[in-house]
């Protein structure tokens, strides 16, 4: 009986602490989203259209050409 | 007054939040990111020199010679990583978000669960294959010492691998950092030694003259299939790309090093498997490794393969477990129970190890089947329709009014285009039965299965989403909105 009570109290405590963790996650998520907003668009260095064209040429077109030439 | 218990709880909470940010779903802030150009290159390099490269090279050796095999594997894996990284890496890096969260912007809050399913299949499938590879390595090492082993050994060692990796994952994969820092340089030495032995003992000419092991009569089909293996190897990285990119300091560093290491370099490492397969007339690396450098080298190499496979399997299952946290009913489960659930499909590899291992080439092509259309649709959505901008707060909003809720939680046009691409791929080349239709021998399956869904989705989204103001393509602010039903 006493052991059952103890298990119930432990379970309740675990549930409560999980709820606290969940709430803390949500607060932390909001904090992080606000910080992301403050970065602005170019904060991480822009991947420009020139990058895209170069990547397409060197990593897609050239390899495709090699495969085609060796047919 | 703060009690000692509260202090401990607060410390633990901070630790969990930090853990959730780095390895889980909280957006990773600029100050928390660990990878610069060199460190992302080193990590990509460690990923590229993986034991499955030997397997992939062996599959190619069955159908093409050295010259075509090299072109197919190197070009295929470079293209595969480039296409899968261009949207995922850039978005995950810009907002510090996890890959499945990113897919919500295109496929919808509920639609992303379908992508999650493919994601978990990829991780579990590769884990199973390399655990069986480990078991076969153990069996062949024992056999090379002159001991006879029964049929039970491979399932038993696979089961052992499953249990060991489960225990590692349940405890936390951080223990593997030191392990990997030892194993990866040793695998590099094995690769270099393999190249040295091949060119020193046989030479370039012998290699070029070596015929494929079991080609089909259609030469074009063989070549395109080898190219599909290369593409499949590249696209297999799709689930891992966001995980690395979100932890990288700049946009360019999140893209170029991944393509160069996990694409180009991986293709080169795959060639060790291709060359050894052609010269030693055996596609299974656990057999030819014993032949290449003699029994001592073979045993050391296979031991490294087994060790590396345990480590790679643990990391893949860990990321699969994290991804399962996206499913609401599973969010409340303890980590150990969640992982136990994720491990259940691996039982199939314990029961039928040889059957599933020998279908590894089908699984490789299957990865292209799944990820080619997904990557194509994501690329169009993020770069062309959204001009590289998302509202990150809305990725965490499950309420029906959320920006990325689309129609009932699904973006039917993105999902429809993806399914169209997958069906088209299977029609062009069915990785399970091996049946194919003519365009495959000229166009491959991946190229049409990427381009056509991209075009279809662009037209559908322009007319049915952008014009109707669904999905936040126009007129939506990019700053955070308060969340009604956060999905974290």
PDB file of N, CA and C in Angstrom, chain B residues 33-125:
ATOM      1  N   UNK B  33      26.445  27.596 -33.203  1.00  0.00           N
ATOM      2  CA  UNK B  33      26.827  26.725 -34.325  1.00  0.00           C
ATOM      3  C   UNK B  33      28.299  26.334 -34.237  1.00  0.00           C
ATOM      4  N   UNK B  34      28.548  25.064 -34.515  1.00  0.00           N
ATOM      5  CA  UNK B  34      29.885  24.530 -34.263  1.00  0.00           C
ATOM      6  C   UNK B  34      30.759  24.441 -35.509  1.00  0.00           C
ATOM      7  N   UNK B  35      30.131  24.383 -36.705  1.00  0.00           N
ATOM      8  CA  UNK B  35      30.928  24.090 -37.894  1.00  0.00           C
ATOM      9  C   UNK B  35      31.318  25.330 -38.695  1.00  0.00           C
ATOM     10  N   UNK B  36      32.632  25.454 -38.948  1.00  0.00           N
ATOM     11  CA  UNK B  36      33.129  26.441 -39.905  1.00  0.00           C
ATOM     12  C   UNK B  36      33.430  25.659 -41.188  1.00  0.00           C
ATOM     13  N   UNK B  37      34.090  26.312 -42.162  1.00  0.00           N
ATOM     14  CA  UNK B  37      34.386  25.607 -43.414  1.00  0.00           C
ATOM     15  C   UNK B  37      35.182  24.328 -43.158  1.00  0.00           C
ATOM     16  N   UNK B  38      36.253  24.452 -42.344  1.00  0.00           N
ATOM     17  CA  UNK B  38      37.142  23.304 -42.156  1.00  0.00           C
ATOM     18  C   UNK B  38      36.481  22.208 -41.337  1.00  0.00           C
ATOM     19  N   UNK B  39      35.731  22.612 -40.287  1.00  0.00           N
ATOM     20  CA  UNK B  39      35.140  21.554 -39.450  1.00  0.00           C
ATOM     21  C   UNK B  39      33.990  20.847 -40.169  1.00  0.00           C
ATOM     22  N   UNK B  40      33.215  21.570 -40.987  1.00  0.00           N
ATOM     23  CA  UNK B  40      32.153  20.875 -41.741  1.00  0.00           C
ATOM     24  C   UNK B  40      32.798  19.976 -42.806  1.00  0.00           C
ATOM     25  N   UNK B  41      33.933  20.423 -43.363  1.00  0.00           N
ATOM     26  CA  UNK B  41      34.618  19.585 -44.355  1.00  0.00           C
ATOM     27  C   UNK B  41      35.138  18.310 -43.691  1.00  0.00           C
ATOM     28  N   UNK B  42      35.699  18.458 -42.481  1.00  0.00           N
ATOM     29  CA  UNK B  42      36.231  17.280 -41.779  1.00  0.00           C
ATOM     30  C   UNK B  42      35.102  16.308 -41.438  1.00  0.00           C
ATOM     31  N   UNK B  43      33.961  16.855 -41.000  1.00  0.00           N
ATOM     32  CA  UNK B  43      32.828  15.980 -40.659  1.00  0.00           C
ATOM     33  C   UNK B  43      32.294  15.303 -41.918  1.00  0.00           C
ATOM     34  N   UNK B  44      32.148  16.083 -42.988  1.00  0.00           N
ATOM     35  CA  UNK B  44      31.684  15.513 -44.260  1.00  0.00           C
ATOM     36  C   UNK B  44      32.641  14.436 -44.748  1.00  0.00           C
ATOM     37  N   UNK B  45      33.929  14.674 -44.565  1.00  0.00           N
ATOM     38  CA  UNK B  45      34.953  13.718 -44.962  1.00  0.00           C
ATOM     39  C   UNK B  45      34.786  12.406 -44.175  1.00  0.00           C
ATOM     40  N   UNK B  46      34.562  12.546 -42.849  1.00  0.00           N
ATOM     41  CA  UNK B  46      34.367  11.361 -42.005  1.00  0.00           C
ATOM     42  C   UNK B  46      33.117  10.585 -42.448  1.00  0.00           C
ATOM     43  N   UNK B  47      32.062  11.304 -42.838  1.00  0.00           N
ATOM     44  CA  UNK B  47      30.839  10.656 -43.313  1.00  0.00           C
ATOM     45  C   UNK B  47      31.102   9.948 -44.651  1.00  0.00           C
ATOM     46  N   UNK B  48      31.904  10.643 -45.513  1.00  0.00           N
ATOM     47  CA  UNK B  48      32.110  10.126 -46.876  1.00  0.00           C
ATOM     48  C   UNK B  48      32.882   8.820 -46.868  1.00  0.00           C
ATOM     49  N   UNK B  49      33.871   8.721 -45.966  1.00  0.00           N
ATOM     50  CA  UNK B  49      34.680   7.498 -45.924  1.00  0.00           C
ATOM     51  C   UNK B  49      33.936   6.473 -45.069  1.00  0.00           C
ATOM     52  N   UNK B  50      32.781   6.096 -45.518  1.00  0.00           N
ATOM     53  CA  UNK B  50      31.971   5.157 -44.736  1.00  0.00           C
ATOM     54  C   UNK B  50      32.017   3.785 -45.400  1.00  0.00           C
ATOM     55  N   UNK B  51      31.707   2.790 -44.627  1.00  0.00           N
ATOM     56  CA  UNK B  51      31.870   1.420 -45.125  1.00  0.00           C
ATOM     57  C   UNK B  51      30.903   1.070 -46.248  1.00  0.00           C
ATOM     58  N   UNK B  52      29.748   1.791 -46.320  1.00  0.00           N
ATOM     59  CA  UNK B  52      28.806   1.442 -47.397  1.00  0.00           C
ATOM     60  C   UNK B  52      29.358   1.812 -48.774  1.00  0.00           C
ATOM     61  N   UNK B  53      30.427   2.677 -48.782  1.00  0.00           N
ATOM     62  CA  UNK B  53      31.060   3.002 -50.068  1.00  0.00           C
ATOM     63  C   UNK B  53      31.586   1.725 -50.725  1.00  0.00           C
ATOM     64  N   UNK B  54      32.139   0.822 -49.898  1.00  0.00           N
ATOM     65  CA  UNK B  54      32.677  -0.429 -50.441  1.00  0.00           C
ATOM     66  C   UNK B  54      31.555  -1.270 -51.065  1.00  0.00           C
ATOM     67  N   UNK B  55      30.395  -1.225 -50.400  1.00  0.00           N
ATOM     68  CA  UNK B  55      29.231  -1.973 -50.912  1.00  0.00           C
ATOM     69  C   UNK B  55      28.759  -1.394 -52.246  1.00  0.00           C
ATOM     70  N   UNK B  56      28.630  -0.049 -52.283  1.00  0.00           N
ATOM     71  CA  UNK B  56      28.099   0.621 -53.479  1.00  0.00           C
ATOM     72  C   UNK B  56      29.017   0.369 -54.675  1.00  0.00           C
ATOM     73  N   UNK B  57      30.328   0.479 -54.439  1.00  0.00           N
ATOM     74  CA  UNK B  57      31.297   0.196 -55.500  1.00  0.00           C
ATOM     75  C   UNK B  57      31.152  -1.231 -55.999  1.00  0.00           C
ATOM     76  N   UNK B  58      30.900  -2.150 -55.079  1.00  0.00           N
ATOM     77  CA  UNK B  58      30.724  -3.564 -55.442  1.00  0.00           C
ATOM     78  C   UNK B  58      29.498  -3.777 -56.318  1.00  0.00           C
ATOM     79  N   UNK B  59      28.408  -3.062 -56.013  1.00  0.00           N
ATOM     80  CA  UNK B  59      27.198  -3.186 -56.842  1.00  0.00           C
ATOM     81  C   UNK B  59      27.504  -2.731 -58.271  1.00  0.00           C
ATOM     82  N   UNK B  60      28.264  -1.616 -58.387  1.00  0.00           N
ATOM     83  CA  UNK B  60      28.593  -1.088 -59.722  1.00  0.00           C
ATOM     84  C   UNK B  60      29.492  -2.073 -60.468  1.00  0.00           C
ATOM     85  N   UNK B  61      30.416  -2.731 -59.735  1.00  0.00           N
ATOM     86  CA  UNK B  61      31.337  -3.684 -60.382  1.00  0.00           C
ATOM     87  C   UNK B  61      30.581  -4.844 -61.031  1.00  0.00           C
ATOM     88  N   UNK B  62      29.382  -5.123 -60.548  1.00  0.00           N
ATOM     89  CA  UNK B  62      28.605  -6.237 -61.119  1.00  0.00           C
ATOM     90  C   UNK B  62      28.135  -5.920 -62.541  1.00  0.00           C
ATOM     91  N   UNK B  63      27.999  -4.611 -62.861  1.00  0.00           N
ATOM     92  CA  UNK B  63      27.353  -4.285 -64.145  1.00  0.00           C
ATOM     93  C   UNK B  63      28.187  -3.442 -65.115  1.00  0.00           C
ATOM     94  N   UNK B  64      29.185  -2.726 -64.614  1.00  0.00           N
ATOM     95  CA  UNK B  64      30.002  -1.892 -65.522  1.00  0.00           C
ATOM     96  C   UNK B  64      31.490  -2.057 -65.228  1.00  0.00           C
ATOM     97  N   UNK B  65      32.313  -1.633 -66.210  1.00  0.00           N
ATOM     98  CA  UNK B  65      33.756  -1.687 -66.037  1.00  0.00           C
ATOM     99  C   UNK B  65      34.259  -0.465 -65.270  1.00  0.00           C
ATOM    100  N   UNK B  66      35.602  -0.355 -65.194  1.00  0.00           N
ATOM    101  CA  UNK B  66      36.202   0.685 -64.347  1.00  0.00           C
ATOM    102  C   UNK B  66      35.908   2.101 -64.855  1.00  0.00           C
ATOM    103  N   UNK B  67      36.060   2.315 -66.185  1.00  0.00           N
ATOM    104  CA  UNK B  67      35.912   3.673 -66.716  1.00  0.00           C
ATOM    105  C   UNK B  67      34.473   4.189 -66.511  1.00  0.00           C
ATOM    106  N   UNK B  68      33.512   3.418 -66.966  1.00  0.00           N
ATOM    107  CA  UNK B  68      32.111   3.847 -66.820  1.00  0.00           C
ATOM    108  C   UNK B  68      31.699   3.878 -65.349  1.00  0.00           C
ATOM    109  N   UNK B  69      32.202   2.931 -64.578  1.00  0.00           N
ATOM    110  CA  UNK B  69      31.849   2.872 -63.156  1.00  0.00           C
ATOM    111  C   UNK B  69      32.309   4.121 -62.420  1.00  0.00           C
ATOM    112  N   UNK B  70      33.549   4.555 -62.736  1.00  0.00           N
ATOM    113  CA  UNK B  70      34.069   5.766 -62.081  1.00  0.00           C
ATOM    114  C   UNK B  70      33.198   6.980 -62.409  1.00  0.00           C
ATOM    115  N   UNK B  71      32.899   7.130 -63.704  1.00  0.00           N
ATOM    116  CA  UNK B  71      32.079   8.282 -64.123  1.00  0.00           C
ATOM    117  C   UNK B  71      30.716   8.219 -63.448  1.00  0.00           C
ATOM    118  N   UNK B  72      30.098   7.022 -63.465  1.00  0.00           N
ATOM    119  CA  UNK B  72      28.739   6.887 -62.926  1.00  0.00           C
ATOM    120  C   UNK B  72      28.708   7.170 -61.426  1.00  0.00           C
ATOM    121  N   UNK B  73      29.672   6.628 -60.696  1.00  0.00           N
ATOM    122  CA  UNK B  73      29.640   6.782 -59.236  1.00  0.00           C
ATOM    123  C   UNK B  73      30.002   8.199 -58.800  1.00  0.00           C
ATOM    124  N   UNK B  74      31.078   8.742 -59.392  1.00  0.00           N
ATOM    125  CA  UNK B  74      31.509  10.085 -58.959  1.00  0.00           C
ATOM    126  C   UNK B  74      30.486  11.142 -59.397  1.00  0.00           C
ATOM    127  N   UNK B  75      30.066  11.069 -60.674  1.00  0.00           N
ATOM    128  CA  UNK B  75      29.089  12.054 -61.158  1.00  0.00           C
ATOM    129  C   UNK B  75      27.760  11.886 -60.420  1.00  0.00           C
ATOM    130  N   UNK B  76      27.320  10.645 -60.270  1.00  0.00           N
ATOM    131  CA  UNK B  76      26.024  10.381 -59.636  1.00  0.00           C
ATOM    132  C   UNK B  76      25.975  10.891 -58.211  1.00  0.00           C
ATOM    133  N   UNK B  77      26.994  10.580 -57.417  1.00  0.00           N
ATOM    134  CA  UNK B  77      26.921  11.001 -56.014  1.00  0.00           C
ATOM    135  C   UNK B  77      27.067  12.524 -55.896  1.00  0.00           C
ATOM    136  N   UNK B  78      27.862  13.145 -56.782  1.00  0.00           N
ATOM    137  CA  UNK B  78      27.991  14.620 -56.724  1.00  0.00           C
ATOM    138  C   UNK B  78      26.653  15.278 -57.067  1.00  0.00           C
ATOM    139  N   UNK B  79      26.024  14.809 -58.147  1.00  0.00           N
ATOM    140  CA  UNK B  79      24.722  15.396 -58.550  1.00  0.00           C
ATOM    141  C   UNK B  79      23.674  15.154 -57.455  1.00  0.00           C
ATOM    142  N   UNK B  80      23.658  13.943 -56.919  1.00  0.00           N
ATOM    143  CA  UNK B  80      22.669  13.586 -55.888  1.00  0.00           C
ATOM    144  C   UNK B  80      22.762  14.494 -54.679  1.00  0.00           C
ATOM    145  N   UNK B  81      23.988  14.706 -54.186  1.00  0.00           N
ATOM    146  CA  UNK B  81      24.140  15.558 -52.998  1.00  0.00           C
ATOM    147  C   UNK B  81      23.815  17.010 -53.361  1.00  0.00           C
ATOM    148  N   UNK B  82      24.258  17.460 -54.559  1.00  0.00           N
ATOM    149  CA  UNK B  82      24.004  18.863 -54.936  1.00  0.00           C
ATOM    150  C   UNK B  82      22.508  19.144 -54.979  1.00  0.00           C
ATOM    151  N   UNK B  83      21.735  18.253 -55.614  1.00  0.00           N
ATOM    152  CA  UNK B  83      20.287  18.512 -55.738  1.00  0.00           C
ATOM    153  C   UNK B  83      19.605  18.419 -54.374  1.00  0.00           C
ATOM    154  N   UNK B  84      20.016  17.435 -53.561  1.00  0.00           N
ATOM    155  CA  UNK B  84      19.321  17.317 -52.273  1.00  0.00           C
ATOM    156  C   UNK B  84      19.749  18.417 -51.300  1.00  0.00           C
ATOM    157  N   UNK B  85      20.967  18.976 -51.504  1.00  0.00           N
ATOM    158  CA  UNK B  85      21.441  19.980 -50.533  1.00  0.00           C
ATOM    159  C   UNK B  85      20.978  21.391 -50.855  1.00  0.00           C
ATOM    160  N   UNK B  86      20.720  21.665 -52.140  1.00  0.00           N
ATOM    161  CA  UNK B  86      20.546  23.074 -52.501  1.00  0.00           C
ATOM    162  C   UNK B  86      19.387  23.736 -51.745  1.00  0.00           C
ATOM    163  N   UNK B  87      18.279  23.060 -51.574  1.00  0.00           N
ATOM    164  CA  UNK B  87      17.183  23.685 -50.823  1.00  0.00           C
ATOM    165  C   UNK B  87      17.324  23.412 -49.328  1.00  0.00           C
ATOM    166  N   UNK B  88      17.529  22.141 -48.975  1.00  0.00           N
ATOM    167  CA  UNK B  88      17.545  21.766 -47.551  1.00  0.00           C
ATOM    168  C   UNK B  88      18.664  22.449 -46.789  1.00  0.00           C
ATOM    169  N   UNK B  89      19.885  22.417 -47.343  1.00  0.00           N
ATOM    170  CA  UNK B  89      21.016  22.994 -46.615  1.00  0.00           C
ATOM    171  C   UNK B  89      20.817  24.499 -46.421  1.00  0.00           C
ATOM    172  N   UNK B  90      20.374  25.173 -47.488  1.00  0.00           N
ATOM    173  CA  UNK B  90      20.249  26.632 -47.390  1.00  0.00           C
ATOM    174  C   UNK B  90      19.170  27.042 -46.385  1.00  0.00           C
ATOM    175  N   UNK B  91      18.024  26.347 -46.416  1.00  0.00           N
ATOM    176  CA  UNK B  91      16.932  26.708 -45.496  1.00  0.00           C
ATOM    177  C   UNK B  91      17.283  26.317 -44.061  1.00  0.00           C
ATOM    178  N   UNK B  92      17.778  25.101 -43.878  1.00  0.00           N
ATOM    179  CA  UNK B  92      18.095  24.646 -42.516  1.00  0.00           C
ATOM    180  C   UNK B  92      19.191  25.511 -41.918  1.00  0.00           C
ATOM    181  N   UNK B  93      20.121  25.958 -42.752  1.00  0.00           N
ATOM    182  CA  UNK B  93      21.191  26.805 -42.252  1.00  0.00           C
ATOM    183  C   UNK B  93      20.678  28.202 -41.901  1.00  0.00           C
ATOM    184  N   UNK B  94      19.874  28.790 -42.789  1.00  0.00           N
ATOM    185  CA  UNK B  94      19.390  30.158 -42.558  1.00  0.00           C
ATOM    186  C   UNK B  94      18.614  30.266 -41.247  1.00  0.00           C
ATOM    187  N   UNK B  95      17.767  29.274 -40.988  1.00  0.00           N
ATOM    188  CA  UNK B  95      16.901  29.371 -39.810  1.00  0.00           C
ATOM    189  C   UNK B  95      17.306  28.437 -38.665  1.00  0.00           C
ATOM    190  N   UNK B  96      18.372  27.684 -38.833  1.00  0.00           N
ATOM    191  CA  UNK B  96      18.841  26.785 -37.765  1.00  0.00           C
ATOM    192  C   UNK B  96      17.848  25.675 -37.477  1.00  0.00           C
ATOM    193  N   UNK B  97      17.036  25.332 -38.488  1.00  0.00           N
ATOM    194  CA  UNK B  97      15.967  24.366 -38.248  1.00  0.00           C
ATOM    195  C   UNK B  97      16.350  22.960 -38.697  1.00  0.00           C
ATOM    196  N   UNK B  98      15.601  21.997 -38.198  1.00  0.00           N
ATOM    197  CA  UNK B  98      15.830  20.583 -38.500  1.00  0.00           C
ATOM    198  C   UNK B  98      15.123  20.257 -39.825  1.00  0.00           C
ATOM    199  N   UNK B  99      15.615  19.223 -40.502  1.00  0.00           N
ATOM    200  CA  UNK B  99      15.164  18.913 -41.874  1.00  0.00           C
ATOM    201  C   UNK B  99      13.652  18.678 -41.998  1.00  0.00           C
ATOM    202  N   UNK B 100      13.081  17.891 -41.074  1.00  0.00           N
ATOM    203  CA  UNK B 100      11.644  17.580 -41.191  1.00  0.00           C
ATOM    204  C   UNK B 100      10.814  18.843 -40.936  1.00  0.00           C
ATOM    205  N   UNK B 101      11.292  19.706 -40.032  1.00  0.00           N
ATOM    206  CA  UNK B 101      10.587  20.974 -39.815  1.00  0.00           C
ATOM    207  C   UNK B 101      10.587  21.803 -41.095  1.00  0.00           C
ATOM    208  N   UNK B 102      11.702  21.769 -41.821  1.00  0.00           N
ATOM    209  CA  UNK B 102      11.770  22.520 -43.082  1.00  0.00           C
ATOM    210  C   UNK B 102      10.740  21.996 -44.086  1.00  0.00           C
ATOM    211  N   UNK B 103      10.554  20.675 -44.147  1.00  0.00           N
ATOM    212  CA  UNK B 103       9.630  20.119 -45.147  1.00  0.00           C
ATOM    213  C   UNK B 103       8.175  20.568 -44.890  1.00  0.00           C
ATOM    214  N   UNK B 104       7.902  21.030 -43.654  1.00  0.00           N
ATOM    215  CA  UNK B 104       6.535  21.491 -43.352  1.00  0.00           C
ATOM    216  C   UNK B 104       6.162  22.706 -44.201  1.00  0.00           C
ATOM    217  N   UNK B 105       7.163  23.509 -44.562  1.00  0.00           N
ATOM    218  CA  UNK B 105       6.877  24.706 -45.356  1.00  0.00           C
ATOM    219  C   UNK B 105       6.405  24.341 -46.759  1.00  0.00           C
ATOM    220  N   UNK B 106       6.697  23.132 -47.191  1.00  0.00           N
ATOM    221  CA  UNK B 106       6.311  22.727 -48.545  1.00  0.00           C
ATOM    222  C   UNK B 106       5.174  21.691 -48.535  1.00  0.00           C
ATOM    223  N   UNK B 107       5.279  20.715 -47.648  1.00  0.00           N
ATOM    224  CA  UNK B 107       4.308  19.610 -47.677  1.00  0.00           C
ATOM    225  C   UNK B 107       3.175  19.773 -46.651  1.00  0.00           C
ATOM    226  N   UNK B 108       3.291  20.778 -45.778  1.00  0.00           N
ATOM    227  CA  UNK B 108       2.245  21.013 -44.776  1.00  0.00           C
ATOM    228  C   UNK B 108       2.599  20.349 -43.448  1.00  0.00           C
ATOM    229  N   UNK B 109       1.938  20.820 -42.392  1.00  0.00           N
ATOM    230  CA  UNK B 109       2.231  20.306 -41.051  1.00  0.00           C
ATOM    231  C   UNK B 109       2.011  18.794 -40.960  1.00  0.00           C
ATOM    232  N   UNK B 110       0.908  18.311 -41.541  1.00  0.00           N
ATOM    233  CA  UNK B 110       0.647  16.861 -41.473  1.00  0.00           C
ATOM    234  C   UNK B 110       1.329  16.138 -42.621  1.00  0.00           C
ATOM    235  N   UNK B 111       1.419  16.797 -43.759  1.00  0.00           N
ATOM    236  CA  UNK B 111       2.050  16.181 -44.929  1.00  0.00           C
ATOM    237  C   UNK B 111       3.506  15.819 -44.674  1.00  0.00           C
ATOM    238  N   UNK B 112       4.167  16.603 -43.804  1.00  0.00           N
ATOM    239  CA  UNK B 112       5.578  16.328 -43.527  1.00  0.00           C
ATOM    240  C   UNK B 112       5.765  14.975 -42.839  1.00  0.00           C
ATOM    241  N   UNK B 113       4.676  14.466 -42.234  1.00  0.00           N
ATOM    242  CA  UNK B 113       4.777  13.142 -41.567  1.00  0.00           C
ATOM    243  C   UNK B 113       5.005  12.041 -42.605  1.00  0.00           C
ATOM    244  N   UNK B 114       4.502  12.272 -43.816  1.00  0.00           N
ATOM    245  CA  UNK B 114       4.718  11.290 -44.893  1.00  0.00           C
ATOM    246  C   UNK B 114       6.212  11.277 -45.255  1.00  0.00           C
ATOM    247  N   UNK B 115       6.795  12.468 -45.304  1.00  0.00           N
ATOM    248  CA  UNK B 115       8.235  12.565 -45.601  1.00  0.00           C
ATOM    249  C   UNK B 115       9.018  11.916 -44.467  1.00  0.00           C
ATOM    250  N   UNK B 116       8.526  12.123 -43.249  1.00  0.00           N
ATOM    251  CA  UNK B 116       9.167  11.522 -42.071  1.00  0.00           C
ATOM    252  C   UNK B 116       9.236  10.003 -42.200  1.00  0.00           C
ATOM    253  N   UNK B 117       8.171   9.423 -42.732  1.00  0.00           N
ATOM    254  CA  UNK B 117       8.111   7.973 -42.922  1.00  0.00           C
ATOM    255  C   UNK B 117       9.256   7.516 -43.832  1.00  0.00           C
ATOM    256  N   UNK B 118       9.449   8.222 -44.964  1.00  0.00           N
ATOM    257  CA  UNK B 118      10.549   7.874 -45.881  1.00  0.00           C
ATOM    258  C   UNK B 118      11.906   8.062 -45.197  1.00  0.00           C
ATOM    259  N   UNK B 119      11.982   9.120 -44.407  1.00  0.00           N
ATOM    260  CA  UNK B 119      13.217   9.451 -43.686  1.00  0.00           C
ATOM    261  C   UNK B 119      13.609   8.289 -42.769  1.00  0.00           C
ATOM    262  N   UNK B 120      12.623   7.806 -42.004  1.00  0.00           N
ATOM    263  CA  UNK B 120      12.921   6.731 -41.044  1.00  0.00           C
ATOM    264  C   UNK B 120      13.263   5.432 -41.791  1.00  0.00           C
ATOM    265  N   UNK B 121      12.565   5.168 -42.910  1.00  0.00           N
ATOM    266  CA  UNK B 121      12.884   3.963 -43.697  1.00  0.00           C
ATOM    267  C   UNK B 121      14.343   4.009 -44.148  1.00  0.00           C
ATOM    268  N   UNK B 122      14.787   5.177 -44.609  1.00  0.00           N
ATOM    269  CA  UNK B 122      16.170   5.321 -45.068  1.00  0.00           C
ATOM    270  C   UNK B 122      17.150   4.992 -43.947  1.00  0.00           C
ATOM    271  N   UNK B 123      16.915   5.585 -42.768  1.00  0.00           N
ATOM    272  CA  UNK B 123      17.851   5.396 -41.660  1.00  0.00           C
ATOM    273  C   UNK B 123      17.851   3.947 -41.174  1.00  0.00           C
ATOM    274  N   UNK B 124      16.650   3.379 -41.027  1.00  0.00           N
ATOM    275  CA  UNK B 124      16.547   2.007 -40.520  1.00  0.00           C
ATOM    276  C   UNK B 124      17.100   1.016 -41.559  1.00  0.00           C
ATOM    277  N   UNK B 125      16.805   1.264 -42.841  1.00  0.00           N
ATOM    278  CA  UNK B 125      17.258   0.363 -43.907  1.00  0.00           C
ATOM    279  C   UNK B 125      18.772   0.309 -43.988  1.00  0.00           C
TER     280      UNK B 125
END
